[in-house]
CSV table of C-alpha atoms in Angstrom, one decimal:
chain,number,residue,atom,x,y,z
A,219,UNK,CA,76.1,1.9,-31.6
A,220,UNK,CA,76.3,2.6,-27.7
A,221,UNK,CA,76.8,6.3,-28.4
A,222,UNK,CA,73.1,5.6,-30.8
A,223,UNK,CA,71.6,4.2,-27.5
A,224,UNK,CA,72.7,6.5,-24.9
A,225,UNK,CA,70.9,10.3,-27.6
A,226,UNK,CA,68.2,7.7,-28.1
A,227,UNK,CA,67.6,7.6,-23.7
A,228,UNK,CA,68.6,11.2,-23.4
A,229,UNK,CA,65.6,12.0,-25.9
A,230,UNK,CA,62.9,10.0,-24.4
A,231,UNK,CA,64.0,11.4,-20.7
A,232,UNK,CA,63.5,14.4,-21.9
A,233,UNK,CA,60.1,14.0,-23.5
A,234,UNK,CA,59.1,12.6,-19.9
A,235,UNK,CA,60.5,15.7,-18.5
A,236,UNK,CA,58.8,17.9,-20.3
A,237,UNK,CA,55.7,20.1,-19.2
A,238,UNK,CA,52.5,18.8,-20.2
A,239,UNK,CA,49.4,20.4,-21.6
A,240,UNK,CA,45.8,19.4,-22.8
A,241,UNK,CA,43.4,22.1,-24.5
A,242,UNK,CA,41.1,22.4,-21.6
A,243,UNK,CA,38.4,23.8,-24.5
A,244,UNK,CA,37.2,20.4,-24.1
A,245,UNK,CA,37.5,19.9,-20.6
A,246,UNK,CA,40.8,18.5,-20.6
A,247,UNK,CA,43.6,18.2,-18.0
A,248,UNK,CA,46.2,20.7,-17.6
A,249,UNK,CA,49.1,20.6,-15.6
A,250,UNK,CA,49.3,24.3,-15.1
A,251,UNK,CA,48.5,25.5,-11.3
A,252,UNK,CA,45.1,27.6,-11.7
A,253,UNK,CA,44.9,31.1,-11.0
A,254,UNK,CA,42.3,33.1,-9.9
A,255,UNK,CA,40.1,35.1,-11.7
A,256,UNK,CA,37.5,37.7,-11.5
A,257,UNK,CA,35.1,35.4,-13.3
A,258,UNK,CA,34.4,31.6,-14.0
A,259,UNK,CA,32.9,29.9,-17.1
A,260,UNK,CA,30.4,27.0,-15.9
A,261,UNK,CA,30.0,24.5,-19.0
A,262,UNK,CA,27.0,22.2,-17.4
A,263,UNK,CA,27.4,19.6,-20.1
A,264,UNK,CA,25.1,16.1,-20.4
A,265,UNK,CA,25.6,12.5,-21.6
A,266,UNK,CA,22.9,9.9,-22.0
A,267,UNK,CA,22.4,6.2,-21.6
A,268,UNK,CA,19.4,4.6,-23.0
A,269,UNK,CA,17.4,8.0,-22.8
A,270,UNK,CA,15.7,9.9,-25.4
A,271,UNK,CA,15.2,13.0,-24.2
A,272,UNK,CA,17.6,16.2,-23.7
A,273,UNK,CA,18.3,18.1,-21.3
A,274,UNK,CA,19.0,21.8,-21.0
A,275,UNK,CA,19.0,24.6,-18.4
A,276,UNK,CA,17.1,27.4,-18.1
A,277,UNK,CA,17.1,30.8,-16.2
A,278,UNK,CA,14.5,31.4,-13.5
A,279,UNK,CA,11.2,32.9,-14.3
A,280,UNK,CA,10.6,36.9,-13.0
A,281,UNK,CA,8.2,36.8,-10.2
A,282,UNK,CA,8.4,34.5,-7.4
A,283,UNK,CA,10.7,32.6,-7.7
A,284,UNK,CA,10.6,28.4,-6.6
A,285,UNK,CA,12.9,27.2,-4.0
A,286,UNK,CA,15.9,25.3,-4.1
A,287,UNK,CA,15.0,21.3,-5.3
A,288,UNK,CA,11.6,22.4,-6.6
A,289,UNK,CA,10.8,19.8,-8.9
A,290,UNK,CA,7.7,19.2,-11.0
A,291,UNK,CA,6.5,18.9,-14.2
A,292,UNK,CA,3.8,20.9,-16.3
A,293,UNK,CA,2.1,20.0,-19.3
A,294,UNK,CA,3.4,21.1,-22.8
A,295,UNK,CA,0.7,23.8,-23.5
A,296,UNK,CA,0.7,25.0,-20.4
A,297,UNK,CA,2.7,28.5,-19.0
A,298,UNK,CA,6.1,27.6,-18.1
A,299,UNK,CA,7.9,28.4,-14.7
A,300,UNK,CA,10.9,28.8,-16.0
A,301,UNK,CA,12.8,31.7,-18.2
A,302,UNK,CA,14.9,31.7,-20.9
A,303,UNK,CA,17.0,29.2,-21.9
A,304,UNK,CA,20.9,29.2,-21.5
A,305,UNK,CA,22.6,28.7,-24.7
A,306,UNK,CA,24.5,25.7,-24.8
A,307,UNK,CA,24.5,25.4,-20.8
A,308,UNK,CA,27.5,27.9,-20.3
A,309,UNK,CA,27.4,31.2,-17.7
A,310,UNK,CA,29.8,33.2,-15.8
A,311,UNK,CA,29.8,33.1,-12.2
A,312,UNK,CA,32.1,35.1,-9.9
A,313,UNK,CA,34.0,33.5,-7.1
A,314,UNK,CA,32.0,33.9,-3.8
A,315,UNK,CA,28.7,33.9,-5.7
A,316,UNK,CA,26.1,31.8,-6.2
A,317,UNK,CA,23.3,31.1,-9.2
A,318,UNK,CA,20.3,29.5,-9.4
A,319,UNK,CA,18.8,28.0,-12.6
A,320,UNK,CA,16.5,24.8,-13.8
A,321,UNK,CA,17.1,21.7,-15.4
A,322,UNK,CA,14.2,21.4,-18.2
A,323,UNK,CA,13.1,18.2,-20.3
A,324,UNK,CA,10.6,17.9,-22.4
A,325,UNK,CA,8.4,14.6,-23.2
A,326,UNK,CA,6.9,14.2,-26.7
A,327,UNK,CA,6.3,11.2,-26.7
A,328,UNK,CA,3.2,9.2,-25.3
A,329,UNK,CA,4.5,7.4,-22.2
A,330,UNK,CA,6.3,8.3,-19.2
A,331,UNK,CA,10.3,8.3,-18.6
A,332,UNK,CA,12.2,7.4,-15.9
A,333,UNK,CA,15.7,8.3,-15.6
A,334,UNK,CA,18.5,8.8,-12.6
A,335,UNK,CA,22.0,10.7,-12.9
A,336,UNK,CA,25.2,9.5,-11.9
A,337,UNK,CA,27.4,11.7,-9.8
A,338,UNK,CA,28.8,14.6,-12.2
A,339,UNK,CA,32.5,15.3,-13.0
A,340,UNK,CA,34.3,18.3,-12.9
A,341,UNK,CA,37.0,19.3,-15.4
A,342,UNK,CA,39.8,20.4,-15.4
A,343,UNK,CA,40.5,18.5,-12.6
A,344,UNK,CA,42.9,21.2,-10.6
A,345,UNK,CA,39.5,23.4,-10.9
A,346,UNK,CA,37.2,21.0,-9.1
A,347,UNK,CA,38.3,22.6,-5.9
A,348,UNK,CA,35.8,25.0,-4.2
A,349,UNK,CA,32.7,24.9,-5.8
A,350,UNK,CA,29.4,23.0,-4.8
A,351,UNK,CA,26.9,21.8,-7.2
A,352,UNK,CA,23.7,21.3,-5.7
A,353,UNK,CA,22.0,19.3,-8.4
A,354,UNK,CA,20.5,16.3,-9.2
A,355,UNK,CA,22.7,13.0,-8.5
A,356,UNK,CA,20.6,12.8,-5.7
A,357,UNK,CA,20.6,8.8,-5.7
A,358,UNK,CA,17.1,9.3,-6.7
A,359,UNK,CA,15.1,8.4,-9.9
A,360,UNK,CA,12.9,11.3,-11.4
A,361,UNK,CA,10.0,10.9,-13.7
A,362,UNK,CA,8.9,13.0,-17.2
A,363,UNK,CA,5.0,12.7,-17.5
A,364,UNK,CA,4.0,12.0,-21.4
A,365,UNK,CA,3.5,15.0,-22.9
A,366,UNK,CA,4.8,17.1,-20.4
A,367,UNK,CA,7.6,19.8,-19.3
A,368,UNK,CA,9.7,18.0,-16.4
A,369,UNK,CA,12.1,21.0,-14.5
A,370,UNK,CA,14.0,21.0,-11.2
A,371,UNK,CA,15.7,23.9,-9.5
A,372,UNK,CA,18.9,23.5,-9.3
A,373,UNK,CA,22.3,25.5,-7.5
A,374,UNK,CA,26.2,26.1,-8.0
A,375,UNK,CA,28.5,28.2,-5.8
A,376,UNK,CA,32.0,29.4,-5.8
A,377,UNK,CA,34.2,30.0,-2.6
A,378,UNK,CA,35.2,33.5,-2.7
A,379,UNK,CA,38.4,31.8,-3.1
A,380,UNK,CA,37.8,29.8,-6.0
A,381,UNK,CA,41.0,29.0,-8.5
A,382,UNK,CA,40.7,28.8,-11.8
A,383,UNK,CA,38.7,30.4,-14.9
A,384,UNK,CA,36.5,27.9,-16.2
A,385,UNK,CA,34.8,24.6,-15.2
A,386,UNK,CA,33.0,21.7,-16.9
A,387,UNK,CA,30.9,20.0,-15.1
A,388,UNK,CA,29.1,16.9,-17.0
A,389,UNK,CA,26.1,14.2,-15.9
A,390,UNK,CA,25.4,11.1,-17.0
A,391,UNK,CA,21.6,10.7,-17.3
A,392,UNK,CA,20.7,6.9,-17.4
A,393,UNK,CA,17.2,5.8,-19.0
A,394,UNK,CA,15.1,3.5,-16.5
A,395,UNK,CA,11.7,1.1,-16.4
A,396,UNK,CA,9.0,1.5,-14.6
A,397,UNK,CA,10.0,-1.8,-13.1
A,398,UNK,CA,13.3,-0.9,-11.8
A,399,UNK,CA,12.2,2.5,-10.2
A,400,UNK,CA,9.1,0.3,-8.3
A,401,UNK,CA,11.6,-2.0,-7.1
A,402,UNK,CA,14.4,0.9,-6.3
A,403,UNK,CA,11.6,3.0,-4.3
A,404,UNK,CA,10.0,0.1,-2.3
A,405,UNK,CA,13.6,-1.1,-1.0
A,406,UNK,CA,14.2,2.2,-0.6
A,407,UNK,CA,11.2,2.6,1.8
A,408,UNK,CA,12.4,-1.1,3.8
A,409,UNK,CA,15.4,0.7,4.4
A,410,UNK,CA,15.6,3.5,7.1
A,411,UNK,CA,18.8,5.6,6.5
A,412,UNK,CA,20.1,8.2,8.9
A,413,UNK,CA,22.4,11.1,7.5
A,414,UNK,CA,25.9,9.3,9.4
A,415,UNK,CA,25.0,6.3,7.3
């Protein structure tokens, strides 16, 4: 019976001791130190609370192109400033470079929308070293006119020593009133914030 006890420890030490691995396909964890390679997959992924509308990302129209945190909205017949779409919000991007590209969403419906992000995560978690996502978790609500095209101009770079081959990087997009944006802009006016707050 004691020699039953003492496999039984030996077996679950070792299954402790082992090395560790989740499919990072999904933006999982892996417990393998990155490497660096000559090019990184950006997955910009989305997830919504109490919002009805999508979100996807969009190259930057030929031409002259809009500045960094451009952000407007045009209506649904209208020309678009923005390019083609980015299939299921995935591009390469090589360390020490930098790509600019919109965030597009498009109101159907009759009445305006109001949503804010929270702060994005970055997964794997070893790869979320180096990179800056200039984006839209701004602490800032945004507004999609009725039947228009709402965009925003948006940035990532790598450090030209950047570690790792791919990176997800996911938002939260939370659905807002009217109400609660009023009341969130006119304390945000009270308040007078300097940049070492």
């Amino acid at each position: 019976m004691k020699s039953i006890r003492i496999v039984f420890l030996v077996f679950v030490f070792c299954s402790f001791c082992k090395e560790t691995t989740v499919d990072v396909s999904e933006g999982g964890v892996s417990s393998k130190e990155p490497k660096q390679s000559t090019v990184v997959k950006i997955h910009v992924q989305w997830e919504y609370t109490n919002l009805p509308l999508k979100m996807s990302i969009h190259e930057l129209a030929g031409g002259q192109p809009l500045a960094l945190w451009t952000t407007g909205s045009v209506a649904l017949e209208k020309k678009k400033p923005f390019g083609k779409e980015i299939e299921d919000g995935v591009f390469e991007l090589a360390p020490g470079r930098k790509k600019a590209f919109m965030l597009v969403m498009e109101n159907l419906s009759d009445k305006d929308l109001y949503f804010f992000a929270a702060p994005h995560s970055a997964l794997p978690v070893e790869h979320s070293f180096g990179f800056k996502f200039k984006c839209l978790c701004v602490n800032h609500a945004f507004t999609v006119p009725k039947a228009q095209v709402w965009y925003r101009v948006v940035e990532i770079r790598l450090s030209p020593d950047y570690l790792g081959d791919s990176l997800f990087l996911k938002h939260n997009l939370i659905g807002m009133s009217k109400e609660r944006v009023l009341e969130f802009e006119k304390s945000a006016k009270s308040n007078i914030h300097s940049d070492h707050d």
